[in-house]
PDB file of C-alpha atoms in Angstrom:
ATOM      1  CA  MET A   9      -4.577  51.780  -8.012  1.00 52.00           C
ATOM      2  CA  SER A  10      -6.660  49.507  -5.885  1.00 56.00           C
ATOM      3  CA  THR A  11      -5.836  45.795  -5.663  1.00 61.00           C
ATOM      4  CA  LYS A  12      -9.394  44.532  -5.490  1.00 66.00           C
ATOM      5  CA  THR A  13      -9.976  41.084  -6.868  1.00 65.00           C
ATOM      6  CA  LYS A  14     -13.108  39.795  -8.426  1.00 75.00           C
ATOM      7  CA  PHE A  15     -12.875  36.406  -6.679  1.00 74.00           C
ATOM      8  CA  ALA A  16     -12.223  35.343  -3.117  1.00 76.00           C
ATOM      9  CA  PHE A  17      -9.535  32.675  -2.844  1.00 72.00           C
ATOM     10  CA  ASP A  18      -9.045  30.237   0.022  1.00 72.00           C
ATOM     11  CA  PRO A  19      -5.538  30.113   1.460  1.00 73.00           C
ATOM     12  CA  LEU A  20      -3.244  27.375   0.220  1.00 70.00           C
ATOM     13  CA  PRO A  21      -3.036  24.248   2.390  1.00 66.00           C
ATOM     14  CA  THR A  22      -0.064  24.057   4.719  1.00 69.00           C
ATOM     15  CA  VAL A  23       2.704  21.530   4.255  1.00 63.00           C
ATOM     16  CA  LYS A  24       2.609  18.603   6.695  1.00 60.00           C
ATOM     17  CA  GLN A  25       5.224  18.712   9.373  1.00 55.00           C
ATOM     18  CA  ALA A  26       7.531  15.712   9.749  1.00 51.00           C
ATOM     19  CA  GLY A  27       5.894  13.002  11.814  1.00 52.00           C
ATOM     20  CA  GLU A  28       2.363  14.360  11.429  1.00 52.00           C
ATOM     21  CA  ALA A  29      -0.177  11.557  11.085  1.00 49.00           C
ATOM     22  CA  THR A  30      -2.242  11.241   7.941  1.00 49.00           C
ATOM     23  CA  LYS A  31      -6.015  10.811   8.018  1.00 50.00           C
ATOM     24  CA  THR A  32      -6.063   7.341   6.452  1.00 45.00           C
ATOM     25  CA  THR A  33      -8.491   4.890   7.964  1.00 46.00           C
ATOM     26  CA  PHE A  34      -7.936   1.162   8.253  1.00 47.00           C
ATOM     27  CA  ALA A  35     -10.801   0.558   5.811  1.00 50.00           C
ATOM     28  CA  THR A  36      -9.019   2.644   3.167  1.00 48.00           C
ATOM     29  CA  ILE A  37      -5.763   0.747   3.661  1.00 48.00           C
ATOM     30  CA  GLU A  38      -7.546  -2.609   3.542  1.00 56.00           C
ATOM     31  CA  LYS A  39      -9.489  -1.650   0.409  1.00 56.00           C
ATOM     32  CA  TYR A  40      -6.459  -0.661  -1.658  1.00 54.00           C
ATOM     33  CA  ALA A  41      -3.859  -3.052  -0.204  1.00 57.00           C
ATOM     34  CA  PRO A  42      -4.338  -5.754  -2.884  1.00 56.00           C
ATOM     35  CA  TYR A  43      -3.807  -3.237  -5.695  1.00 57.00           C
ATOM     36  CA  GLN A  44      -0.453  -1.870  -4.537  1.00 64.00           C
ATOM     37  CA  VAL A  45       1.543  -4.328  -6.640  1.00 73.00           C
ATOM     38  CA  SER A  46      -0.490  -5.064  -9.737  1.00 77.00           C
ATOM     39  CA  THR A  47      -0.199  -5.904 -13.406  1.00 80.00           C
ATOM     40  CA  LYS A  48      -2.597  -4.747 -16.087  1.00 84.00           C
ATOM     41  CA  VAL A  49      -4.214  -7.648 -17.968  1.00 86.00           C
ATOM     42  CA  THR A  50      -6.424  -7.491 -21.031  1.00 89.00           C
ATOM     43  CA  PHE A  51      -8.637 -10.388 -22.074  1.00 89.00           C
ATOM     44  CA  SER A  52     -11.900 -11.124 -23.831  1.00 94.00           C
ATOM     45  CA  ILE A  53     -14.996 -12.580 -22.168  1.00 93.00           C
ATOM     46  CA  GLU A  54     -18.473 -13.405 -23.406  1.00 96.00           C
ATOM     47  CA  HIS A  55     -20.839 -10.449 -23.527  1.00 96.00           C
ATOM     48  CA  ASP A  56     -23.485 -12.136 -21.338  1.00 96.00           C
ATOM     49  CA  LEU A  57     -20.901 -12.899 -18.647  1.00 95.00           C
ATOM     50  CA  LYS A  58     -19.725  -9.279 -18.666  1.00 96.00           C
ATOM     51  CA  GLU A  59     -23.312  -8.054 -18.367  1.00 96.00           C
ATOM     52  CA  LYS A  60     -23.909 -10.357 -15.384  1.00 96.00           C
ATOM     53  CA  MET A  61     -20.731  -9.029 -13.781  1.00 95.00           C
ATOM     54  CA  ASN A  62     -21.807  -5.415 -14.379  1.00 95.00           C
ATOM     55  CA  ASP A  63     -25.274  -6.105 -12.943  1.00 96.00           C
ATOM     56  CA  PHE A  64     -23.754  -7.792  -9.881  1.00 95.00           C
ATOM     57  CA  GLY A  65     -21.328  -4.904  -9.426  1.00 93.00           C
ATOM     58  CA  TYR A  66     -24.119  -2.357  -9.677  1.00 94.00           C
ATOM     59  CA  TRP A  67     -26.222  -3.976  -6.951  1.00 94.00           C
ATOM     60  CA  THR A  68     -23.309  -4.774  -4.616  1.00 93.00           C
ATOM     61  CA  GLY A  69     -21.265  -1.610  -5.175  1.00 92.00           C
ATOM     62  CA  GLN A  70     -18.198  -3.544  -6.341  1.00 92.00           C
ATOM     63  CA  THR A  71     -15.963  -2.731  -9.286  1.00 92.00           C
ATOM     64  CA  GLN A  72     -15.199  -5.155 -12.098  1.00 92.00           C
ATOM     65  CA  GLN A  73     -11.681  -5.416 -10.721  1.00 90.00           C
ATOM     66  CA  ASP A  74     -12.975  -6.369  -7.261  1.00 90.00           C
ATOM     67  CA  ILE A  75     -15.267  -9.037  -8.697  1.00 92.00           C
ATOM     68  CA  ILE A  76     -12.587 -10.576 -10.931  1.00 92.00           C
ATOM     69  CA  LEU A  77      -9.938 -10.582  -8.178  1.00 90.00           C
ATOM     70  CA  LYS A  78     -12.280 -12.267  -5.699  1.00 91.00           C
ATOM     71  CA  ALA A  79     -13.386 -14.828  -8.300  1.00 92.00           C
ATOM     72  CA  LEU A  80      -9.793 -15.681  -9.275  1.00 91.00           C
ATOM     73  CA  ASP A  81      -8.759 -15.910  -5.643  1.00 90.00           C
ATOM     74  CA  ALA A  82     -11.657 -18.281  -4.883  1.00 91.00           C
ATOM     75  CA  PHE A  83     -10.909 -20.375  -7.995  1.00 93.00           C
ATOM     76  CA  LEU A  84      -7.189 -20.722  -7.229  1.00 91.00           C
ATOM     77  CA  ALA A  85      -7.585 -21.218  -3.458  1.00 90.00           C
ATOM     78  CA  ASP A  86      -7.723 -25.028  -3.580  1.00 92.00           C
ATOM     79  CA  LYS A  87      -5.408 -25.509  -6.581  1.00 92.00           C
ATOM     80  CA  ASP A  88      -1.970 -26.992  -6.007  1.00 91.00           C
ATOM     81  CA  THR A  89       0.344 -24.916  -8.206  1.00 88.00           C
ATOM     82  CA  LYS A  90       4.088 -24.749  -8.393  1.00 91.00           C
ATOM     83  CA  PRO A  91       6.107 -21.850  -9.792  1.00 91.00           C
ATOM     84  CA  ARG A  92       7.184 -21.792 -13.422  1.00 89.00           C
ATOM     85  CA  PRO A  93      10.873 -22.219 -14.263  1.00 92.00           C
ATOM     86  CA  GLN A  94      12.850 -18.972 -14.275  1.00 91.00           C
ATOM     87  CA  LEU A  95      13.595 -19.278 -18.020  1.00 91.00           C
ATOM     88  CA  VAL A  96       9.873 -19.255 -18.746  1.00 89.00           C
ATOM     89  CA  LYS A  97       9.299 -16.288 -16.417  1.00 87.00           C
ATOM     90  CA  ASP A  98      12.082 -14.282 -18.105  1.00 88.00           C
ATOM     91  CA  ARG A  99      10.677 -14.713 -21.632  1.00 86.00           C
ATOM     92  CA  LYS A 100       9.670 -11.485 -23.286  1.00 83.00           C
ATOM     93  CA  VAL A 101       6.032 -11.359 -24.301  1.00 79.00           C
ATOM     94  CA  GLY A 102       4.040  -8.927 -26.362  1.00 77.00           C
ATOM     95  CA  ARG A 103       4.640  -7.219 -29.656  1.00 79.00           C
ATOM     96  CA  LYS A 104       8.113  -6.565 -30.943  1.00 79.00           C
ATOM     97  CA  LYS A 105       9.082  -2.906 -31.003  1.00 79.00           C
ATOM     98  CA  LYS A 106       9.238  -1.294 -34.414  1.00 82.00           C
ATOM     99  CA  VAL A 107      12.625   0.155 -35.261  1.00 77.00           C
TER     100      VAL A 107
END
């Protein structure tokens, strides 16, 4: 029997050798650096404000996350804040688990 195949397959990629450099550019590292340690947050905003944000993101090529992070950073830049007490930080929030 012949072992003809109907499709032509590319060879599998080789495994990187130890110490081989990756093809990550500085721009890629800089773009994703703020998101390495993150927390998911859900909140409600007015519809018109969300539409303005979406329009701004469309014309500037930014994501909603980028816009919100930059806005929060700018808002909090000149605020004098001190950390919350550890007891407040350790409080459990959210819904109680059903048993």
